Structures are given as C-alpha cells and as structure tokens.
Coordinates of C-alpha atoms in Angstrom, one line a residue:
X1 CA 0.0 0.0 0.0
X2 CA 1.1 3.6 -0.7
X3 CA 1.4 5.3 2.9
X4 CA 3.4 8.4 1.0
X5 CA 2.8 11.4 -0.8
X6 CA 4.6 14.2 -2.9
X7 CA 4.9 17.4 -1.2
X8 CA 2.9 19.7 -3.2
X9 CA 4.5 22.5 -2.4
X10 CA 7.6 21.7 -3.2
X11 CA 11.2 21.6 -1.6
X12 CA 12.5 24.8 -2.7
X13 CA 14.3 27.8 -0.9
X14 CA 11.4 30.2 -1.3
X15 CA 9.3 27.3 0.5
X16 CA 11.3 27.4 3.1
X17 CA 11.4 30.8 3.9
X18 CA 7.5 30.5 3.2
X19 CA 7.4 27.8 6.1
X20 CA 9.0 30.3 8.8
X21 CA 7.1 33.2 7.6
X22 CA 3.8 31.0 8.4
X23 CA 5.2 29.5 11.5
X24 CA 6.1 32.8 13.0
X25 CA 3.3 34.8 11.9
X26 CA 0.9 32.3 13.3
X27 CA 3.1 30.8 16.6
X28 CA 0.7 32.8 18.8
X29 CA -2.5 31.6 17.8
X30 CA -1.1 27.7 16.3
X31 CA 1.0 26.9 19.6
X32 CA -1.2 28.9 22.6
X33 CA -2.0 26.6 24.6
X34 CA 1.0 24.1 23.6
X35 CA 3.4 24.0 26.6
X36 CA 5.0 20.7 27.6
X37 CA 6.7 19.7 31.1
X38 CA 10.1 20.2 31.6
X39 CA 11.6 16.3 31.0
X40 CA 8.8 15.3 29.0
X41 CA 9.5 13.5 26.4
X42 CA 7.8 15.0 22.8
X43 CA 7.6 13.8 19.7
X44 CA 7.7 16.1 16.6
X45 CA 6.1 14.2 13.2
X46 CA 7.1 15.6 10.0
X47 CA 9.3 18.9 11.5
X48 CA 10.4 20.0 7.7
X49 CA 12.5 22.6 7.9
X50 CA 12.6 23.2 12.1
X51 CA 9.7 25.9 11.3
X52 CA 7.4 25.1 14.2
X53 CA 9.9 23.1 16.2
X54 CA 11.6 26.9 17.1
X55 CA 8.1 27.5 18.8
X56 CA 7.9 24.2 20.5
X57 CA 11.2 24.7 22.0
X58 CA 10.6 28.4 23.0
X59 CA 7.1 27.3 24.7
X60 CA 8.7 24.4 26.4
X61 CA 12.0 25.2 27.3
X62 CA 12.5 21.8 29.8
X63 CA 11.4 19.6 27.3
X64 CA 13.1 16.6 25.2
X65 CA 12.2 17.2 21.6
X66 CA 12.2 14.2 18.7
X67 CA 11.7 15.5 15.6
X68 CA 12.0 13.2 12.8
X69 CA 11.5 14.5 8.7
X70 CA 11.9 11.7 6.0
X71 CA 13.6 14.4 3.5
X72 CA 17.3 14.2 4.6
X73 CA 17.9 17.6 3.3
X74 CA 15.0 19.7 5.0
X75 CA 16.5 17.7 9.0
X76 CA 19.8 18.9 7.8
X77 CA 18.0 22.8 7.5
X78 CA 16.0 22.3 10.8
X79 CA 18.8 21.5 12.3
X80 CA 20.5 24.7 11.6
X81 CA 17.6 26.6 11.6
X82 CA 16.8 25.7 15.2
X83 CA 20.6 26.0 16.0
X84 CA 20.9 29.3 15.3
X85 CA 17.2 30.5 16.4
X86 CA 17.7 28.6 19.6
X87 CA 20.9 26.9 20.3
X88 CA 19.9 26.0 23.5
X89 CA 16.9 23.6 22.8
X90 CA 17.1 19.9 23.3
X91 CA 16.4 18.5 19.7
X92 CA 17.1 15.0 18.7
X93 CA 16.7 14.7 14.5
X94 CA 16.2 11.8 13.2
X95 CA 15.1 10.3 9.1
X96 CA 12.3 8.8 9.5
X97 CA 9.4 8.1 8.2
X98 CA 5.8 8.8 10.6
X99 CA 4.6 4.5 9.5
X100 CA 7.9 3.3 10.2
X101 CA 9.1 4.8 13.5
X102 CA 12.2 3.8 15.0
X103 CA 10.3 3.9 18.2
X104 CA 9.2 1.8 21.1
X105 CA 5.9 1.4 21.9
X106 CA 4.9 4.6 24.5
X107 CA 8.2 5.5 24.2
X108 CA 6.8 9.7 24.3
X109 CA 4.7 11.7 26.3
X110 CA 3.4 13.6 24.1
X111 CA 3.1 13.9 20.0
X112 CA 3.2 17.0 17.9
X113 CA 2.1 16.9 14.5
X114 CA 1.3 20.3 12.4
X115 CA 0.3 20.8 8.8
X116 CA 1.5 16.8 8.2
X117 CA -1.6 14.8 8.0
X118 CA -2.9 16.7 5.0
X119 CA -0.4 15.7 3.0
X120 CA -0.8 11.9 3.1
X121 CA -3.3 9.4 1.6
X122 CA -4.1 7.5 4.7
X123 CA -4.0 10.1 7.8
X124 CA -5.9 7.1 9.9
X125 CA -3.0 4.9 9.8
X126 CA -0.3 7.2 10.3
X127 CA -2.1 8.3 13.6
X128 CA -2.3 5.0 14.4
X129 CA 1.4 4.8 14.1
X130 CA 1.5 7.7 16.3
X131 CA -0.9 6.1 18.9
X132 CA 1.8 3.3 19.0
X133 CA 4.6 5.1 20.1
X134 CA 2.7 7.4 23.2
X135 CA 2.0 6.5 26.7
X136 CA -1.1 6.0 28.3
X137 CA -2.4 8.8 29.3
X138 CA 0.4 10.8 26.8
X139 CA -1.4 13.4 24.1
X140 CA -1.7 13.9 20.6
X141 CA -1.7 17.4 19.3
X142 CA -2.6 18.0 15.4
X143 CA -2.3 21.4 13.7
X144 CA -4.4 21.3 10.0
X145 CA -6.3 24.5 8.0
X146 CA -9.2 23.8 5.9
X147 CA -8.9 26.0 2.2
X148 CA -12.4 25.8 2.3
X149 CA -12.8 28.2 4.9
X150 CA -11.3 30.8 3.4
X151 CA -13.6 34.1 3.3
X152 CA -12.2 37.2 1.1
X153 CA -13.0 40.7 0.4
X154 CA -12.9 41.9 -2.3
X155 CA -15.1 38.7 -3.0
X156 CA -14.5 36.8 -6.4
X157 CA -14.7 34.0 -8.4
X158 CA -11.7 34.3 -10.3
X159 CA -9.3 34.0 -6.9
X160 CA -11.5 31.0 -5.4
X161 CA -10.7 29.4 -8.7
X162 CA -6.7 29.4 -8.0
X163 CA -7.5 28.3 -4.4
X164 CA -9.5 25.3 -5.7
X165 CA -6.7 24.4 -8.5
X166 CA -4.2 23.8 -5.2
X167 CA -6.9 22.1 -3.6
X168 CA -7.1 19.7 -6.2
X169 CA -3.3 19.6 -6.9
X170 CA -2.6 18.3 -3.8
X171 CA -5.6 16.0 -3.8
X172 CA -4.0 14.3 -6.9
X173 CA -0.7 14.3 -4.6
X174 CA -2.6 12.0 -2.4
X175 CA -2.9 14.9 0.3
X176 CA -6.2 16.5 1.5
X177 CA -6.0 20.3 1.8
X178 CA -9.9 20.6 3.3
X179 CA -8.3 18.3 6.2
X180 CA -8.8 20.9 9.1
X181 CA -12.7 20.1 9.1
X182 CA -12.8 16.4 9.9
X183 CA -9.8 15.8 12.7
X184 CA -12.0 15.2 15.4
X185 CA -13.5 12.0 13.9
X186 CA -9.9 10.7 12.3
X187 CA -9.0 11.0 16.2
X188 CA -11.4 8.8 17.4
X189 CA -11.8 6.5 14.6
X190 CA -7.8 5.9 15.5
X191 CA -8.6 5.3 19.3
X192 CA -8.4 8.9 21.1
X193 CA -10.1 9.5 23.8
X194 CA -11.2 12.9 25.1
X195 CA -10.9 14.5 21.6
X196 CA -11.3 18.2 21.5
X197 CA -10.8 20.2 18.6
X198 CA -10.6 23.8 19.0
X199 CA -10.8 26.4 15.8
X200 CA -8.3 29.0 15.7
X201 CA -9.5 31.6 13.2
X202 CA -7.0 34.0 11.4
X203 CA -8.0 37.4 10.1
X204 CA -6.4 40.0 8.3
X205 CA -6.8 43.4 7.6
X206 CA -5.7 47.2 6.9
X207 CA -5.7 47.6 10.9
X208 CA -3.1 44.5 10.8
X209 CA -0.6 44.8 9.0
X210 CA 1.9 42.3 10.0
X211 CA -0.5 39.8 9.2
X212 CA -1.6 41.2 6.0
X213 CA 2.4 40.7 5.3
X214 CA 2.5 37.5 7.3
X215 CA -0.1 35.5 6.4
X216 CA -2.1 36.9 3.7
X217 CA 0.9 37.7 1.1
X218 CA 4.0 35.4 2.5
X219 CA 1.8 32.6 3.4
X220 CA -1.1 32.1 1.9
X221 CA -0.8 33.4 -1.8
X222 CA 2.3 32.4 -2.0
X223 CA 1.4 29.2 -1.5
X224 CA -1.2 29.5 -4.0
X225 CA 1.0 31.2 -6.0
X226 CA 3.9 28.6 -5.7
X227 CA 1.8 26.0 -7.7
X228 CA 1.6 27.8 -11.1
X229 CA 3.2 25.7 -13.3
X230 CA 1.5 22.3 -12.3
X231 CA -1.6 23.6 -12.2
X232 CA -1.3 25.0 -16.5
X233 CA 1.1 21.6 -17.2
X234 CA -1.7 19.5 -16.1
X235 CA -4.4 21.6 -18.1
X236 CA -6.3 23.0 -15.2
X237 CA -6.2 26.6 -16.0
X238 CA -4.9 29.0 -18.9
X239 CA -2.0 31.7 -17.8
X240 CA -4.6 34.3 -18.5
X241 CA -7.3 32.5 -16.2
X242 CA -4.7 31.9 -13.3
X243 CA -3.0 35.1 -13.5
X244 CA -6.2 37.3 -13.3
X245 CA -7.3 35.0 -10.4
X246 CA -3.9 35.8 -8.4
X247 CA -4.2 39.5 -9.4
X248 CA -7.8 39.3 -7.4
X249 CA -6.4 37.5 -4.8
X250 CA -3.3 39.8 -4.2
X251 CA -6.6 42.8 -3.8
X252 CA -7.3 40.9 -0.7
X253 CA -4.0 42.3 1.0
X254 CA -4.5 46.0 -0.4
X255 CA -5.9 48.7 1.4
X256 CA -9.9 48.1 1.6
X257 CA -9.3 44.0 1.2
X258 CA -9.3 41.8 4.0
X259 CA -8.7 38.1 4.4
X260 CA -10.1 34.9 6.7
X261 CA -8.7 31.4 7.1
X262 CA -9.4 29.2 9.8
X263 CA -7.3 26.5 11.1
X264 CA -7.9 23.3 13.7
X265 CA -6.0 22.2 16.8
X266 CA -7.1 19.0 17.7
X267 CA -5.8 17.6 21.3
X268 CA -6.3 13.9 22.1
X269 CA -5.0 11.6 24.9
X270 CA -4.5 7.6 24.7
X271 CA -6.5 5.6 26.6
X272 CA -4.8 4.3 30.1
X273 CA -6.3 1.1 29.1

C-alpha cells in the first residue's frame, strides 16, 4: 500500500522561507496553549525545515524534543535553523518516516504533528502509528487548515478558482487540503479518547498589518502562487485565467481588502487502558 505522498509545495528555498514566515506569523494563535513539562519527552512528526519546532522549544524550554522528517535535506536545515534560532533547545533529528518509527511502543509523552496529516493518503493509519509510540495517558496534538474556509473581500470568483486548482493539486498528490474540518473523527476512529478540537481563526486586515504581510501575502498566496506551473502543465487553468485569479487575490491584501482562514487544533489523549 502507498502510505506516502509528494509534497505539493515543493522543496525549494522560497518554500522554506515560506514555512517560517507561516510558523512565526501564526506561533501565537497555532501553539497557545501548547506547553509541555520540563523532561517530558515530545515527539515532533514531520518537522520539515525546524519551522514550528523553534516554537515548540521556546514554549517548552524543559522539554526533550524528537523530531523526525523523511527528506534528509529539509532535517539537515532544521537542524540549523533551530541551532541558530535557539541553540539552547534539546532536539534530537532523526530520518524517519511517521509509519515506520524507530520507536518503542509509549516510548513519548506527548506527540506533535502540524500541517502533516494533509499531506498523506491514509491520515488514519499514520495516527495510528502515532498512537503506538505514546504512553497511556500521553497526548496527541494536530495542527491542520481547511482551504475551504477561506472568506475574502474583495469577493471573487476568479481567486477561489486558483484556491481550488491547489486544492485539487494536492488531492491528486494524495494529500487532503480541506483536512482541518474532519480531525476530530480521524482521532477517534484511530482510538483517542477525550478529543477536542478547538478552531483557531485567522484574520487579516488594513488595521493589521503584520499579518496582512504575514499570512495573507507570505503565506497564503504564496502558497497558491507557488503552484503555477502544475496547475497549466496539467491543463487545469490558462496563464490568463490563473494570472487574473492571483491579481484578485493579491486585492485581498491591499488597502480596503481583507482576508479569513481558519485553522484546527485537535488535542487527544491515549487511553490508560
């Protein structure tokens, strides 16, 4: 069975710096709430490029991170990422891949997983691979957006159009980018117990600018943005189509436009028994 999927965004410098613009513009509202006990042992799924494990060592100083990538090259830019953002952290880095962990069973006390489980074709199974490795009792904290709750002003057509041609780009990737929406089942259908998922809305305006800049322009369209050229190879769009799409988008971020997105936190805990 295929448990893996292409990164649809793509492995390439401008992606990274993508990745830490999102993770810093959004570490308030992503990780409030995120603090783990100093010794615990955490578990970081899928860390990329050390993005959001910077805010998982700033908000829990005492703890012993694991983070684990399969892409050799994006642990090798965590690592120095996170060694010159916070040389101090405990970080362990290993390859691996999330349905092959190199893990005991309840080896952690607590697993971290953020923006991973959209990208893969079976998210049950690899948080059943998660559920192996944690402790009774140990919790399971997922990070996902939904593209489908994005809200704009100026309204239109044309950028919901570019929007769905990533949605379905990733889709054919074998990822899910409308994930957000149904964590709270995948939890319990993978054996979770007290599963709470919490939505943590992001909105964007002329009275806020960093975020305009943050997420609006360096996060979101350029995401959108960043997926051009599949999406005319593969014959869903013209250049004309796509580009007058992205020019409406790019209004959103102007003076007068304003932008919504909501993501999910999920938080569940393994059974004691």
């Amino acid at each position: 069975m295929n448990t893996k999927s292409a990164y649809v965004h793509g492995y390439s410098p401008q992606e990274a710096r993508r990745l830490g613009d999102q993770a810093d513009t959004l570490a308030g509202l992503l990780h409030a709430g995120t603090a783990y006990a100093a010794g615990s042992r955490v578990l970081e799924v899928g860390c990329g490029v050390g993005a959001q494990t910077v805010h998982l060592a700033r908000s829990s100083p005492g703890a012993r991170i694991v983070a684990i990538d399969r892409s050799a090259e994006s642990l090798a830019q965590a690592q120095e990422y996170v060694t010159a953002r916070e040389p101090w952290a405990s970080v362990e880095w290993h390859i691996a891949d999330l349905h092959d962990l190199p893990f005991g069973v309840g080896e952690f006390h607590h697993v971290f997983a953020c923006f991973v489980l959209e990208h893969l074709p079976d998210p049950g199974r690899a948080l059943a691979a998660l559920r192996r490795v944690l402790r009774p009792g140990g919790t399971l904290t997922v990070i996902e957006g939904d593209h489908g709750s994005v809200v704009l002003h100026p309204d239109s057509i044309h950028a919901h159009e570019v929007i769905g041609h990533q949605v379905r780009l990733q889709a054919a990737a074998g990822g899910n980018a409308l994930l957000g929406r149904a964590l709270q089942p995948l939890l319990s259908d993978a054996g979770f117990d007290q599963v709470m998922v919490r939505p943590r809305t992001a909105y964007a305006d002329a009275t806020r600018p960093a975020l305009v800049d943050g997420l609006t322009r360096k996060t979101f369209i350029a995401m959108v943005e960043a997926v051009r050229d599949q999406a005319l190879s593969t014959g869903l769009t013209t250049a004309a189509d796509w580009d007058r799409g992205i020019a409406d988008l790019r209004l959103t971020a102007e003076e007068g436009g304003t932008f919504h997105y909501t993501f999910f936190k999920a938080v569940g805990v393994k059974p004691l028994a």
